[in-house]
Short mmCIF file of C-alpha atoms in Angstrom, two decimals:
data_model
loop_
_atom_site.label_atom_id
_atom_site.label_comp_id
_atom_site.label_asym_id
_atom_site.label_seq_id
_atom_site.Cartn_x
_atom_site.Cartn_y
_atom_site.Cartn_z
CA UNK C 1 0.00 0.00 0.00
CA UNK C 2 2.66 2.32 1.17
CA UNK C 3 4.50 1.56 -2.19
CA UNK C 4 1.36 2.38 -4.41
CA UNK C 5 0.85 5.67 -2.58
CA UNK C 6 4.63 6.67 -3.53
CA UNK C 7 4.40 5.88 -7.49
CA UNK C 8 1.49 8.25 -7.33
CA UNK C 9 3.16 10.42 -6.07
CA UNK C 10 5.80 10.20 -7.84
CA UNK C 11 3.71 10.34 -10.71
CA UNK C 12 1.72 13.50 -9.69
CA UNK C 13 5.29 15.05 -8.82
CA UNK C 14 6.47 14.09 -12.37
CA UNK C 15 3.07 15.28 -14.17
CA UNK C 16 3.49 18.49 -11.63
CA UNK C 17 6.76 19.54 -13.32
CA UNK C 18 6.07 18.65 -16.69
CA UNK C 19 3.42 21.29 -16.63
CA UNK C 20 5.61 23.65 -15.18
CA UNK C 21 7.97 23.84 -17.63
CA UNK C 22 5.08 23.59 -20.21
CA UNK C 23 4.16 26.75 -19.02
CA UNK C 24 7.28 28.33 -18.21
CA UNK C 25 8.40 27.65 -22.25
CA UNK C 26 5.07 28.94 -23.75
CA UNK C 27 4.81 32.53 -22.26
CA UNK C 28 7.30 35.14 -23.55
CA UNK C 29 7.43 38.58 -22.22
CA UNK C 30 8.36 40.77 -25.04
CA UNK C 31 10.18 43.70 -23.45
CA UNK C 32 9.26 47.21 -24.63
CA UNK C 33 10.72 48.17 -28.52
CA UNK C 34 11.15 45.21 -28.80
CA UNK C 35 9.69 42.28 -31.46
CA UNK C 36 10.56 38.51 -31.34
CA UNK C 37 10.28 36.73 -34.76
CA UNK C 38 9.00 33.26 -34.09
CA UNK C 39 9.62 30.38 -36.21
CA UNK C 40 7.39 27.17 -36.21
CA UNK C 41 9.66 24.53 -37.38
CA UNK C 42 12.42 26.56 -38.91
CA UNK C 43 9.39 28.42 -41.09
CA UNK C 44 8.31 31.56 -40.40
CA UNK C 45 5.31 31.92 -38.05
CA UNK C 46 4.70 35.87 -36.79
CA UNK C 47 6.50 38.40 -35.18
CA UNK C 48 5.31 39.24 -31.52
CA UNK C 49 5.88 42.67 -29.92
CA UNK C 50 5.91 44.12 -26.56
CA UNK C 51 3.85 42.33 -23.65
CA UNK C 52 2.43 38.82 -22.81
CA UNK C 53 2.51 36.38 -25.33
CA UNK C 54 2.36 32.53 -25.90
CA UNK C 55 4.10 30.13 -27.92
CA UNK C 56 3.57 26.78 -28.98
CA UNK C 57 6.32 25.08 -26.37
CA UNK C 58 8.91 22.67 -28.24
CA UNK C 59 7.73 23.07 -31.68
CA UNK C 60 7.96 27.63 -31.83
CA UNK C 61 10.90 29.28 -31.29
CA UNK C 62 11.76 32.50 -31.14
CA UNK C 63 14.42 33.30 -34.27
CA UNK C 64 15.26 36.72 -34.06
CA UNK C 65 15.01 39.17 -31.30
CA UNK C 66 14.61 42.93 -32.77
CA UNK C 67 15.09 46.31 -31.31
CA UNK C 68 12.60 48.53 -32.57
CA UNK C 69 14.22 51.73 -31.55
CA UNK C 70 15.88 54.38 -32.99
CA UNK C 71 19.84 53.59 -33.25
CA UNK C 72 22.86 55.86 -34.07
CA UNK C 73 25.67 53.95 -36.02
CA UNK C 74 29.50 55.73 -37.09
CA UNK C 75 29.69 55.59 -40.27
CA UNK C 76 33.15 54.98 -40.87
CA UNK C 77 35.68 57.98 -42.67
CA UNK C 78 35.91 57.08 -46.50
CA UNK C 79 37.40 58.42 -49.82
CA UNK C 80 35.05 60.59 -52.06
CA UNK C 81 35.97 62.27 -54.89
CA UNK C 82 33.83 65.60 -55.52
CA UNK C 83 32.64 67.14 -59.18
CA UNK C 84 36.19 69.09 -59.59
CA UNK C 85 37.96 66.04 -58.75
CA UNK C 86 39.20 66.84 -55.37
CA UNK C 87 39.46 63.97 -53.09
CA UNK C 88 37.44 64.19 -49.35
CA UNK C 89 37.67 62.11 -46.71
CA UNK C 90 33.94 61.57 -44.99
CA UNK C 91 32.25 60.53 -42.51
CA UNK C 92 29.00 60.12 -40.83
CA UNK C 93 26.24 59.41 -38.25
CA UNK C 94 23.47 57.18 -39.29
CA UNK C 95 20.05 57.34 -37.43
CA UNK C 96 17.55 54.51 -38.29
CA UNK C 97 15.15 52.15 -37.10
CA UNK C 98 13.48 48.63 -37.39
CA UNK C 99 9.94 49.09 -39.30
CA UNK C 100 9.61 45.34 -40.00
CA UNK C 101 11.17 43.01 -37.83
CA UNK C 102 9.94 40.35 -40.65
CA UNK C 103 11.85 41.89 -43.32
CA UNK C 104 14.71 42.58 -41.11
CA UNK C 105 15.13 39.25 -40.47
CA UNK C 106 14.51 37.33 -43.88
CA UNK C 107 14.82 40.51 -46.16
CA UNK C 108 19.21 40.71 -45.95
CA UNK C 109 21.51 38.95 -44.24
CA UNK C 110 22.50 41.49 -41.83
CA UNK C 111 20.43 45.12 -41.89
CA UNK C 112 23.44 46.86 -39.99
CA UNK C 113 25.85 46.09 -42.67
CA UNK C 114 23.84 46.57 -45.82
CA UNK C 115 22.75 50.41 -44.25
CA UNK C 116 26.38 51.40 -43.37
CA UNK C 117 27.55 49.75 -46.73
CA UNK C 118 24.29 51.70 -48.27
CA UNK C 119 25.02 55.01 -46.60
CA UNK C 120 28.52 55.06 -47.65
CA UNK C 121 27.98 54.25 -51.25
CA UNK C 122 25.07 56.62 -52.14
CA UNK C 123 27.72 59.35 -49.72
CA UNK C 124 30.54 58.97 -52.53
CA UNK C 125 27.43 59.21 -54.95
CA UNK C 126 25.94 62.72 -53.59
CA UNK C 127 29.86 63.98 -53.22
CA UNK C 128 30.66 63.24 -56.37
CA UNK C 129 27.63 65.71 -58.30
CA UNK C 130 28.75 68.65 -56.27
CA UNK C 131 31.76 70.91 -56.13
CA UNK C 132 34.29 71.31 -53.23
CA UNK C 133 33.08 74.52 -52.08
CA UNK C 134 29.52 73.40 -52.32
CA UNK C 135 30.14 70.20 -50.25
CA UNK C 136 30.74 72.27 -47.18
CA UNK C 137 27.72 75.31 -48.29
CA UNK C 138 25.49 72.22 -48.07
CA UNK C 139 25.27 70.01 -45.81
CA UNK C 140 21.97 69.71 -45.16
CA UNK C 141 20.77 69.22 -48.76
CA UNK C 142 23.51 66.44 -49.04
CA UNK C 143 22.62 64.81 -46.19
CA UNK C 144 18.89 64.82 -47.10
CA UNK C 145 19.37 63.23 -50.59
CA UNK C 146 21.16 60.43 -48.79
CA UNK C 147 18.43 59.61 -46.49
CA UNK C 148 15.89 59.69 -49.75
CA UNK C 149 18.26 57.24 -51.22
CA UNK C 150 18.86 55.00 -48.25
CA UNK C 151 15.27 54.62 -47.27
CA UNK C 152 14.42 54.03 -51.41
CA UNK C 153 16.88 50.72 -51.06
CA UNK C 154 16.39 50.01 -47.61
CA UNK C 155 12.38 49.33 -47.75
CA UNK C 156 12.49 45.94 -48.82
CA UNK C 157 14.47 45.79 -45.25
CA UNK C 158 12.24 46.82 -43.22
CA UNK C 159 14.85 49.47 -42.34
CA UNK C 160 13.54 53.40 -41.96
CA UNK C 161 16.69 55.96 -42.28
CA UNK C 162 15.79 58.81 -39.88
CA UNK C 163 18.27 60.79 -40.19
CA UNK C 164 22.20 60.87 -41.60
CA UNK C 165 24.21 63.30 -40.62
CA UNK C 166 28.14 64.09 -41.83
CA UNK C 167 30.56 64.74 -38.81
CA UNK C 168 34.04 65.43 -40.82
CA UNK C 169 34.52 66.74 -44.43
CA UNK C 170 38.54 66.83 -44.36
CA UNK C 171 39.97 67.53 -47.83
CA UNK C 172 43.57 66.75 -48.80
CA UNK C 173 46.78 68.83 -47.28
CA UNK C 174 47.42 70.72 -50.09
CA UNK C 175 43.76 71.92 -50.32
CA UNK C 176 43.88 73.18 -47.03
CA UNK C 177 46.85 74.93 -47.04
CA UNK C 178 45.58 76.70 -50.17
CA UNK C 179 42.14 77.78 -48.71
CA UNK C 180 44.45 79.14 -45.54
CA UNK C 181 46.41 81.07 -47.93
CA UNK C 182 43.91 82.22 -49.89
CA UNK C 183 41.96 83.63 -46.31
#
């Protein structure tokens, strides 16, 4: 009798935890700006976002955890060579955030990269149609045409450009020299 009683026990203790961590694995608290892409299977099921949500323990997953605020990335110093063929070194601050954490996940490879890769490209781009003098006159009409062209490629992302914003326009030695001269 007293052997019976323990195996049930035993059994309720056993059932007990298994339900516990049933629980425990199917409720995810999504912390604030933030979105968890869930995958059901290693195919993509939804994205959930801030709050109290449940998941189908063992079988969903969460994938991809997403920040859905605004971030500010350096935008390393590069070459760019301007209308009158002077050469610049630039660089940048790049605002943006996560629209789509669906598209951020499955759309590229890694959405950090491809904006900072992005930013400097379509940079050269812009600092190549305008003269030296000019590159300095206007900033903000340079750094507005890159954001239209960043957030024209970055869509399919689900990547929004806020905001880019050049820190350093250094041109060559022998430029500067010459503009000190010429003051």
């Amino acid at each position: 009798m007293n052997e019976a009683l323990e195996f049930v026990l035993t059994f309720e203790f056993a059932a007990l935890i298994l339900v516990i961590v049933l629980l425990k694995s199917s409720i995810k608290f999504v912390p604030q700006n933030r979105a968890y892409v869930i995958e059901r299977f290693g195919k993509y099921n939804k994205s959930i976002e801030a709050g109290l949500n449940f998941i189908l323990p063992f079988i969903d997953i969460v994938a991809y955890d997403r920040s859905l605020k605004e971030q500010a990335i350096d935008v390393p110093g590069q070459s760019a060579i301007t209308r009158d063929n002077i050469s610049l070194t630039v660089d940048g601050v790049l605002y943006f955030r996560v629209l789509d954490p669906y598209k951020a996940s499955y759309g590229v490879d890694d959405y950090v990269f491809a904006v900072i890769q992005l930013a400097q490209t379509t940079m050269r781009s812009e600092i190549g149609k305008m003269e030296l003098d000019r590159t300095f006159e206007e900033r903000d009409a340079l750094n507005t045409n890159i954001v239209a062209a960043i957030n024209e490629a970055s869509a399919p992302w689900g990547v929004q450009v806020l905001r880019y914003e050049i820190k350093d326009i250094i041109p060559p030695a022998s430029v500067m020299e010459a503009m000190e001269r010429q003051m």
